[in-house]
Short mmCIF file of C-alpha atoms in Angstrom, two decimals:
data_model
loop_
_atom_site.label_atom_id
_atom_site.label_comp_id
_atom_site.label_asym_id
_atom_site.label_seq_id
_atom_site.Cartn_x
_atom_site.Cartn_y
_atom_site.Cartn_z
CA MET A 1 -17.59 11.23 -16.75
CA LEU A 2 -18.85 12.01 -13.28
CA LYS A 3 -15.33 12.15 -11.90
CA SER A 4 -14.29 14.59 -14.61
CA THR A 5 -17.30 16.81 -14.01
CA LEU A 6 -16.78 16.96 -10.28
CA THR A 7 -13.10 17.64 -10.70
CA THR A 8 -13.55 20.61 -12.98
CA ALA A 9 -16.50 22.25 -11.23
CA PRO A 10 -16.82 20.92 -7.69
CA VAL A 11 -18.54 23.86 -6.09
CA ALA A 12 -21.04 24.42 -8.88
CA VAL A 13 -22.05 20.76 -8.94
CA ALA A 14 -22.29 20.53 -5.16
CA LEU A 15 -24.40 23.66 -4.91
CA GLY A 16 -26.56 22.41 -7.74
CA LEU A 17 -27.29 19.21 -5.85
CA ALA A 18 -28.35 21.14 -2.77
CA ALA A 19 -29.83 24.30 -4.22
CA GLY A 20 -32.68 25.67 -2.21
CA SER A 21 -32.19 23.11 0.59
CA ALA A 22 -31.12 23.50 4.20
CA MET A 23 -28.04 21.46 3.33
CA ALA A 24 -26.71 24.35 1.28
CA GLU A 25 -26.27 26.31 4.50
CA ASN A 26 -23.73 23.73 5.73
CA ARG A 27 -25.47 23.57 9.08
CA ILE A 28 -23.60 21.87 11.89
CA ASP A 29 -26.53 21.93 14.37
CA ARG A 30 -28.91 19.49 12.69
CA GLN A 31 -31.12 17.25 14.86
CA LEU A 32 -32.93 14.35 13.23
CA PRO A 33 -36.44 13.35 14.35
CA ASN A 34 -34.97 10.08 15.70
CA ALA A 35 -32.17 11.79 17.65
CA PRO A 36 -31.81 10.33 21.17
CA GLU A 37 -33.00 12.43 24.08
CA LEU A 38 -29.71 13.92 25.30
CA ALA A 39 -28.67 14.98 21.80
CA ALA A 40 -31.03 17.97 22.01
CA TYR A 41 -29.47 21.36 22.48
CA GLY A 42 -29.63 22.78 25.99
CA ASP A 43 -31.41 25.92 27.13
CA LEU A 44 -28.36 28.21 27.14
CA PRO A 45 -27.46 30.48 24.22
CA VAL A 46 -23.92 29.92 23.00
CA GLY A 47 -21.08 32.27 22.17
CA VAL A 48 -17.89 31.51 20.25
CA ARG A 49 -14.61 33.34 19.82
CA GLN A 50 -11.12 32.75 18.47
CA LEU A 51 -8.05 32.87 20.71
CA GLU A 52 -4.37 32.88 19.76
CA MET A 53 -1.78 31.29 22.05
CA VAL A 54 1.97 30.68 21.97
CA ASN A 55 3.74 27.90 23.85
CA PRO A 56 7.36 29.07 24.26
CA GLY A 57 10.50 27.00 24.05
CA GLN A 58 9.07 23.84 22.47
CA ILE A 59 11.21 21.32 20.58
CA ASP A 60 11.11 22.20 16.90
CA ILE A 61 10.51 18.76 15.37
CA LEU A 62 10.46 20.14 11.83
CA ALA A 63 13.95 21.61 12.26
CA ILE A 64 15.51 18.26 13.25
CA ASP A 65 17.23 16.17 10.57
CA GLY A 66 16.56 12.60 11.68
CA ALA A 67 19.16 11.29 9.22
CA ALA A 68 21.94 13.42 10.70
CA PRO A 69 23.69 12.79 14.03
CA LYS A 70 21.70 13.95 17.01
CA PRO A 71 22.70 17.50 17.95
CA ASP A 72 23.89 18.24 21.48
CA VAL A 73 21.01 20.66 21.88
CA LEU A 74 17.70 20.16 20.08
CA PRO A 75 16.32 23.24 18.34
CA THR A 76 13.35 24.99 19.93
CA TYR A 77 10.76 27.50 18.89
CA ASP A 78 7.70 29.32 20.21
CA ARG A 79 4.82 27.10 19.13
CA PRO A 80 1.64 28.96 17.98
CA LEU A 81 -1.80 27.50 18.62
CA THR A 82 -5.20 28.80 17.55
CA VAL A 83 -8.12 27.82 19.81
CA GLU A 84 -11.84 28.19 19.20
CA MET A 85 -13.82 28.71 22.42
CA TRP A 86 -17.53 27.91 22.73
CA TYR A 87 -19.26 29.04 25.95
CA PRO A 88 -22.66 29.78 27.50
CA ALA A 89 -23.61 33.29 26.43
CA ALA A 90 -25.67 36.01 28.06
CA SER A 91 -29.43 35.69 27.56
CA ASP A 92 -29.55 38.88 25.48
CA ALA A 93 -26.41 38.12 23.46
CA THR A 94 -26.31 38.71 19.75
CA GLY A 95 -23.79 37.98 16.99
CA SER A 96 -23.28 36.25 13.66
CA THR A 97 -23.85 32.49 13.66
CA GLU A 98 -21.84 32.00 10.48
CA PHE A 99 -18.20 31.00 10.55
CA LYS A 100 -15.48 30.14 8.07
CA ALA A 101 -13.46 26.94 7.91
CA TYR A 102 -11.13 25.22 5.45
CA LEU A 103 -11.95 21.85 3.92
CA ARG A 104 -9.78 18.76 3.93
CA ASP A 105 -8.20 19.90 0.66
CA GLY A 106 -6.51 22.71 2.60
CA THR A 107 -7.40 25.33 0.01
CA THR A 108 -11.19 25.71 -0.07
CA GLU A 109 -12.67 27.99 2.57
CA VAL A 110 -16.39 27.51 3.19
CA SER A 111 -19.10 29.07 5.32
CA LEU A 112 -20.65 26.98 8.09
CA GLN A 113 -23.78 27.79 10.04
CA GLY A 114 -24.49 26.91 13.64
CA ARG A 115 -26.15 28.46 16.67
CA ALA A 116 -23.10 29.94 18.41
CA MET A 117 -22.88 33.75 18.17
CA ARG A 118 -19.49 35.21 17.31
CA ASP A 119 -17.92 37.17 20.21
CA ALA A 120 -21.15 37.17 22.21
CA ALA A 121 -21.03 38.32 25.83
CA PRO A 122 -20.52 35.39 28.23
CA ASN A 123 -23.12 34.19 30.69
CA ASP A 124 -22.52 35.62 34.14
CA ALA A 125 -23.50 32.42 35.99
CA GLY A 126 -19.98 30.98 35.77
CA GLY A 127 -18.30 27.91 37.21
CA TYR A 128 -18.92 25.73 34.15
CA PRO A 129 -16.78 22.64 33.55
CA LEU A 130 -14.10 23.01 30.88
CA VAL A 131 -13.80 20.56 27.97
CA LEU A 132 -10.84 20.44 25.54
CA ILE A 133 -11.30 19.11 22.00
CA SER A 134 -8.43 17.73 19.91
CA HIS A 135 -8.87 16.96 16.18
CA GLY A 136 -7.35 14.26 13.94
CA TYR A 137 -4.35 14.31 11.56
CA PRO A 138 -5.06 16.33 9.56
CA GLY A 139 -8.05 18.22 10.88
CA ASN A 140 -8.91 21.55 12.40
CA ARG A 141 -10.67 23.10 15.36
CA PHE A 142 -14.03 23.12 13.55
CA LEU A 143 -14.15 19.41 12.66
CA MET A 144 -16.16 18.65 15.81
CA SER A 145 -17.86 22.04 16.05
CA HIS A 146 -21.27 20.31 16.07
CA LEU A 147 -20.35 18.64 19.35
CA ALA A 148 -18.63 21.69 20.80
CA GLU A 149 -21.56 24.07 20.51
CA ASN A 150 -24.04 21.36 21.50
CA ILE A 151 -22.42 20.69 24.87
CA ALA A 152 -21.74 24.40 25.40
CA SER A 153 -25.51 24.93 25.26
CA LYS A 154 -25.78 22.53 28.22
CA GLY A 155 -23.41 24.42 30.49
CA TYR A 156 -19.82 23.69 29.39
CA VAL A 157 -17.00 25.88 28.13
CA VAL A 158 -15.26 24.17 25.21
CA ALA A 159 -11.75 24.83 23.88
CA SER A 160 -11.06 23.26 20.49
CA ILE A 161 -7.41 23.34 19.42
CA ASP A 162 -5.86 23.84 16.00
CA HIS A 163 -2.75 21.67 16.39
CA THR A 164 0.12 23.30 14.51
CA ASP A 165 1.68 21.00 11.83
CA SER A 166 -1.49 18.93 11.92
CA THR A 167 -4.23 21.06 10.34
CA TYR A 168 -5.41 20.94 6.75
CA ARG A 169 -3.31 24.01 6.00
CA THR A 170 -0.25 23.24 8.11
CA GLN A 171 0.07 19.46 7.76
CA ALA A 172 3.74 18.55 8.16
CA ALA A 173 6.00 15.86 9.63
CA PHE A 174 4.03 13.23 11.53
CA GLY A 175 6.60 13.28 14.32
CA SER A 176 5.36 16.72 15.37
CA THR A 177 1.88 15.33 15.90
CA LEU A 178 3.21 12.32 17.83
CA VAL A 179 5.27 14.43 20.21
CA ASN A 180 3.08 17.53 20.56
CA ARG A 181 -0.52 16.30 20.83
CA SER A 182 -0.61 15.81 24.59
CA LEU A 183 1.70 18.78 25.22
CA ASP A 184 -0.69 21.04 23.27
CA GLN A 185 -3.67 19.76 25.24
CA LEU A 186 -2.06 20.43 28.61
CA PHE A 187 -0.67 23.79 27.56
CA VAL A 188 -4.16 24.96 26.49
CA LEU A 189 -5.55 23.68 29.79
CA GLU A 190 -3.03 25.79 31.69
CA GLU A 191 -3.68 28.89 29.57
CA PHE A 192 -7.40 28.52 30.12
CA ALA A 193 -6.83 28.14 33.84
CA LYS A 194 -4.99 31.47 33.87
CA MET A 195 -7.80 33.18 31.97
CA ALA A 196 -10.40 31.91 34.47
CA ALA A 197 -8.41 33.01 37.50
CA GLU A 198 -8.86 36.28 39.33
CA GLY A 199 -8.08 39.16 36.98
CA GLY A 200 -8.20 36.91 33.89
CA ASP A 201 -10.17 37.62 30.74
CA PHE A 202 -12.80 35.03 31.69
CA GLU A 203 -12.61 35.25 35.46
CA GLY A 204 -15.01 32.79 37.03
CA LEU A 205 -16.69 31.73 33.76
CA TYR A 206 -15.46 28.15 34.04
CA ASN A 207 -13.61 25.88 36.43
CA ALA A 208 -10.38 24.61 34.90
CA ASP A 209 -9.92 22.32 37.89
CA ASN A 210 -12.94 20.36 36.64
CA ALA A 211 -12.02 19.54 33.06
CA GLY A 212 -12.59 16.87 30.44
CA LEU A 213 -10.91 16.01 27.15
CA ILE A 214 -12.35 14.82 23.84
CA GLY A 215 -10.01 13.60 21.11
CA TYR A 216 -10.59 12.12 17.66
CA SER A 217 -8.08 9.80 15.93
CA MET A 218 -4.70 11.44 16.66
CA GLY A 219 -6.53 13.62 19.16
CA GLY A 220 -7.60 10.35 20.82
CA TYR A 221 -4.00 9.19 20.75
CA GLY A 222 -3.05 12.38 22.59
CA ALA A 223 -5.94 11.97 25.03
CA ILE A 224 -4.67 8.51 26.02
CA ILE A 225 -1.20 9.93 26.71
CA THR A 226 -2.69 12.83 28.67
CA ALA A 227 -4.79 10.37 30.67
CA GLY A 228 -1.65 8.46 31.65
CA GLY A 229 -1.20 5.88 28.92
CA GLY A 230 2.48 5.65 28.00
CA VAL A 231 3.77 4.60 24.57
CA THR A 232 6.00 1.64 23.83
CA GLN A 233 9.76 1.64 23.33
CA ALA A 234 9.19 0.26 19.86
CA SER A 235 7.20 3.36 18.89
CA VAL A 236 9.88 5.65 20.31
CA ASP A 237 12.40 3.87 18.05
CA TYR A 238 10.38 4.06 14.81
CA PRO A 239 12.53 5.88 12.19
CA TRP A 240 9.39 7.58 10.83
CA GLY A 241 8.28 8.78 14.28
CA GLY A 242 9.75 11.43 16.52
CA PRO A 243 13.32 12.07 15.31
CA HIS A 244 16.18 11.10 17.63
CA GLY A 245 13.86 9.51 20.14
CA THR A 246 11.98 12.75 20.90
CA LEU A 247 8.81 10.68 21.52
CA GLY A 248 10.61 9.22 24.55
CA ILE A 249 9.07 11.93 26.74
CA HIS A 250 5.85 9.90 26.51
CA LEU A 251 7.47 6.47 27.10
CA ALA A 252 5.59 4.36 29.62
CA GLY A 253 7.35 4.43 32.96
CA SER A 254 9.63 7.36 32.09
CA GLU A 255 9.97 10.24 34.55
CA THR A 256 8.66 12.70 31.99
CA HIS A 257 5.56 10.69 31.28
CA ASN A 258 4.89 9.85 34.90
CA ALA A 259 4.85 13.58 35.60
CA LEU A 260 2.55 14.38 32.65
CA PRO A 261 -1.04 13.57 33.74
CA ASP A 262 -2.87 16.55 35.19
CA ALA A 263 -5.33 16.01 38.04
CA ARG A 264 -7.53 18.81 36.69
CA ILE A 265 -8.65 16.49 33.86
CA LYS A 266 -11.24 14.18 35.40
CA THR A 267 -12.31 12.18 32.33
CA ALA A 268 -11.70 11.79 28.60
CA VAL A 269 -13.52 10.66 25.45
CA ALA A 270 -11.44 9.05 22.70
CA ILE A 271 -13.12 8.63 19.33
CA GLY A 272 -11.34 6.24 16.97
CA PRO A 273 -8.02 6.67 18.83
CA TRP A 274 -5.01 5.80 16.71
CA GLY A 275 -1.92 3.86 17.70
CA MET A 276 -2.70 0.26 18.74
CA ASN A 277 -2.67 -0.68 15.06
CA THR A 278 0.98 0.37 14.72
CA GLY A 279 2.40 -0.76 18.08
CA PHE A 280 2.24 2.49 20.06
CA TRP A 281 0.35 0.84 22.93
CA ASP A 282 0.65 -2.33 24.97
CA ALA A 283 -1.00 -3.57 28.13
CA ASP A 284 1.71 -2.12 30.38
CA GLY A 285 1.42 1.34 28.88
CA LEU A 286 -2.38 1.40 28.83
CA ALA A 287 -2.48 0.27 32.47
CA GLY A 288 -1.24 3.76 33.28
CA ILE A 289 -4.53 5.43 32.31
CA GLN A 290 -5.64 7.23 35.46
CA ILE A 291 -9.13 8.51 34.62
CA PRO A 292 -12.33 6.89 33.34
CA MET A 293 -12.54 7.09 29.55
CA LEU A 294 -15.33 6.65 27.03
CA PHE A 295 -14.09 5.10 23.80
CA ILE A 296 -16.16 5.45 20.62
CA ALA A 297 -15.48 3.49 17.44
CA GLY A 298 -16.85 2.02 14.23
CA SER A 299 -16.53 -1.74 13.98
CA GLN A 300 -15.10 -1.38 10.45
CA ASP A 301 -12.53 1.30 11.21
CA ASP A 302 -9.82 0.78 8.64
CA THR A 303 -7.56 3.56 9.92
CA SER A 304 -7.21 2.88 13.66
CA LEU A 305 -8.70 -0.62 13.28
CA TYR A 306 -11.28 -2.07 15.66
CA GLU A 307 -10.59 -5.54 17.09
CA ASN A 308 -6.83 -4.96 16.97
CA GLY A 309 -7.19 -1.22 17.43
CA VAL A 310 -9.74 0.75 19.46
CA ARG A 311 -11.32 -2.28 21.06
CA ALA A 312 -7.91 -3.64 22.03
CA ILE A 313 -7.09 -0.28 23.67
CA TRP A 314 -10.31 -0.48 25.68
CA GLU A 315 -9.67 -4.10 26.67
CA ASN A 316 -6.12 -3.35 27.83
CA ALA A 317 -6.89 -0.05 29.58
CA SER A 318 -6.53 0.27 33.33
CA ALA A 319 -8.95 -1.24 35.84
CA LEU A 320 -11.45 1.61 35.69
CA PRO A 321 -15.04 1.55 34.35
CA HIS A 322 -14.11 2.61 30.83
CA GLY A 323 -16.99 2.58 28.33
CA LEU A 324 -16.93 1.47 24.70
CA LEU A 325 -19.63 2.64 22.28
CA THR A 326 -19.52 0.84 18.94
CA TYR A 327 -21.28 1.84 15.71
CA GLU A 328 -21.74 -1.50 13.98
CA ASN A 329 -20.29 -1.41 10.45
CA GLY A 330 -19.21 2.21 10.97
CA GLY A 331 -15.78 3.31 9.77
CA HIS A 332 -13.11 5.66 11.10
CA ASN A 333 -15.43 8.66 10.69
CA ALA A 334 -17.98 7.24 13.11
CA ALA A 335 -19.25 9.95 15.50
CA ALA A 336 -16.62 12.67 15.06
CA PRO A 337 -16.66 14.77 11.83
CA MET A 338 -19.24 17.43 11.17
CA PRO A 339 -21.62 16.91 8.23
CA ALA A 340 -19.74 17.22 4.96
CA PRO A 341 -19.99 20.75 3.55
CA VAL A 342 -21.55 20.73 0.10
CA GLU A 343 -18.37 22.18 -1.40
CA SER A 344 -16.50 19.01 -0.34
CA TYR A 345 -18.40 16.80 -2.81
CA TYR A 346 -15.74 16.63 -5.51
CA PHE A 347 -12.86 14.38 -6.47
CA SER A 348 -9.50 16.03 -5.79
CA ASP A 349 -6.79 15.02 -8.22
CA ASP A 350 -4.26 16.48 -5.78
CA LYS A 351 -5.41 14.36 -2.82
CA GLY A 352 -6.52 11.37 -4.83
CA PHE A 353 -9.96 11.00 -3.25
CA ASN A 354 -13.33 12.69 -2.98
CA ILE A 355 -12.94 15.35 -0.31
CA SER A 356 -16.33 14.48 1.19
CA ASP A 357 -14.90 11.06 2.15
CA HIS A 358 -13.07 12.80 4.99
CA TYR A 359 -16.40 13.55 6.67
CA THR A 360 -18.76 10.78 5.66
CA ASP A 361 -19.30 7.09 6.43
CA PRO A 362 -20.21 4.41 3.85
CA VAL A 363 -23.03 3.07 6.05
CA TRP A 364 -24.14 5.59 8.65
CA ASP A 365 -25.74 8.98 8.13
CA THR A 366 -23.39 11.62 9.57
CA VAL A 367 -26.07 13.60 11.40
CA ARG A 368 -27.40 10.39 12.93
CA MET A 369 -23.90 9.54 14.15
CA ASN A 370 -23.42 13.06 15.50
CA ASN A 371 -26.74 12.97 17.38
CA ILE A 372 -25.85 9.65 19.01
CA ALA A 373 -22.42 10.97 20.00
CA GLN A 374 -24.01 14.15 21.44
CA HIS A 375 -26.32 11.95 23.53
CA PHE A 376 -23.61 9.70 24.93
CA VAL A 377 -21.02 12.41 25.48
CA THR A 378 -23.61 14.52 27.34
CA ALA A 379 -24.44 11.60 29.63
CA TRP A 380 -20.77 10.77 30.22
CA LEU A 381 -19.64 14.34 30.92
CA ASP A 382 -22.66 15.26 33.05
CA ARG A 383 -22.03 12.29 35.28
CA ALA A 384 -18.26 12.81 35.48
CA LEU A 385 -18.00 16.60 35.61
CA LYS A 386 -21.33 17.74 37.01
CA GLY A 387 -21.89 14.89 39.43
CA ASP A 388 -25.27 14.18 37.85
CA ALA A 389 -25.82 10.59 38.99
CA ASP A 390 -29.17 10.39 37.17
CA LYS A 391 -27.28 10.42 33.85
CA GLY A 392 -25.90 7.04 34.78
CA ALA A 393 -29.22 5.53 33.75
CA TYR A 394 -28.41 6.49 30.13
CA LEU A 395 -25.21 4.44 30.41
CA ASP A 396 -26.70 1.39 32.19
CA LEU A 397 -27.71 -0.51 29.07
CA VAL A 398 -28.04 -3.99 27.59
CA GLU A 399 -24.92 -4.53 25.54
CA ASN A 400 -26.48 -4.83 22.08
CA SER A 401 -29.04 -2.14 21.27
CA ASN A 402 -30.87 -4.55 18.97
CA ASP A 403 -31.62 -6.80 21.95
CA GLY A 404 -33.47 -4.10 23.92
CA SER A 405 -37.09 -4.93 24.66
CA TRP A 406 -39.76 -2.21 24.60
CA SER A 407 -42.27 -2.99 27.35
CA LEU A 408 -44.41 -0.32 29.03
CA ASN A 409 -47.53 -0.26 31.16
CA GLU A 410 -50.61 1.60 29.96
CA ASP A 411 -49.59 4.62 32.04
CA GLY A 412 -46.22 4.76 30.28
CA THR A 413 -44.13 3.41 33.13
CA GLU A 414 -41.59 0.71 32.39
CA LYS A 415 -42.33 -2.93 33.04
CA GLU A 416 -39.71 -5.16 34.61
CA ASP A 417 -38.80 -6.64 31.26
CA HIS A 418 -38.28 -3.23 29.61
CA THR A 419 -34.63 -3.21 28.46
CA ALA A 420 -34.72 -0.74 25.56
CA TRP A 421 -31.91 1.81 25.63
CA LYS A 422 -32.91 4.79 27.74
CA GLY A 423 -33.28 8.03 25.80
CA PHE A 424 -34.01 6.34 22.47
CA ALA A 425 -37.54 6.37 21.07
CA GLN A 426 -39.13 3.02 20.34
CA GLY A 427 -37.38 1.28 17.47
CA THR A 428 -34.57 3.80 17.08
CA ALA A 429 -31.75 2.15 19.07
CA LYS A 430 -30.35 -0.05 16.33
CA GLY A 431 -26.89 -1.03 15.18
CA LEU A 432 -25.10 0.02 18.36
CA ARG A 433 -23.21 -1.68 21.15
CA TYR A 434 -22.29 -0.26 24.56
CA GLU A 435 -19.97 -2.05 26.97
CA VAL A 436 -18.37 -1.12 30.25
CA LYS A 437 -15.04 -2.57 31.21
CA SER A 438 -15.19 -4.81 34.26
CA VAL A 439 -13.17 -3.56 37.28
CA ASP A 440 -13.27 -6.84 39.16
#
């Protein structure tokens, strides 16, 4: 009965459940009372605007018939990309803080509410680090908007990409995602570099030579490639992958992949990165990662997997101090998706699942997960891109959060046996694990 009711009147039921509550606003900027210290928004007002880009002369994966003989010349097209840009705004900036986004069903457009002001004037301080965000398959540029505007308020410019053929409304052949993810990321980096250069639309606002990358699921897959991790020959040969070996441009050890990593990207965060579970990575390919990476995962990820998935990627990554943050018993949605819009709480006969499942976790509260991710990502990026060595204290932790001991003197200073996770209030660091890969 419930399934039938939700199917026939999803929006009415969802709104009825949340009528009169803050949830009905679909807020992406929520902060729980137990949010860790660095999750808090920064002091800077935030602006947001939409940008349209076109990457010319790209291989047209959708136009290739993998069952037919390989053509002498692969078809190409001019690849469109929509990018949402969050940035520190002028102190007197104004603008609407409402924005529109489509749900996982690809048909329902909803209103979301944050703090970023549409088309607000940028802050004139300038020189901010640049961070790229890359969503999952399918996803869209707003899926991690809660993280984007949060770090923008702390002095970052954020570019979140709508990956063509991979959004809720354009989802198409998986081969396009496999081949294009990293290429999209680096193209957007280059376009943003042009806009920040002398005479550009955002001259001096940010420093594209000091950039980071955040990717979720397939965005994490792309981040690993961009960071220098090359894929296996087996994955290049998959008949369901890039047609006619087009994924070979990312093959570990190939000339094309060796030339791919960009020195402007100093670090990356991969949340639930996909690929180890299906043979796209091995130790040789992952040894090519050239920058420190923070991996974030749920220990019960049934999409990318954990022990034989994200954790295995971290274990086999290059000899750099890569971090691994684990949400115990969390699933594939750990840390990344925004809170589920109320309109998503309905069972879709077309998709075969409740649309809210795309955003939620069976165990963890989404806002709690988001706040923890905001805390750790802030510490990681501030240390890597702003040279803030003090943030290292938030990453120097006992492995299991449950094992942390709260021990303070009467004046509030820490005793020698105080090992509770820094930035978490007493009793709030539970169910988490943080490890750093040895570089011995």
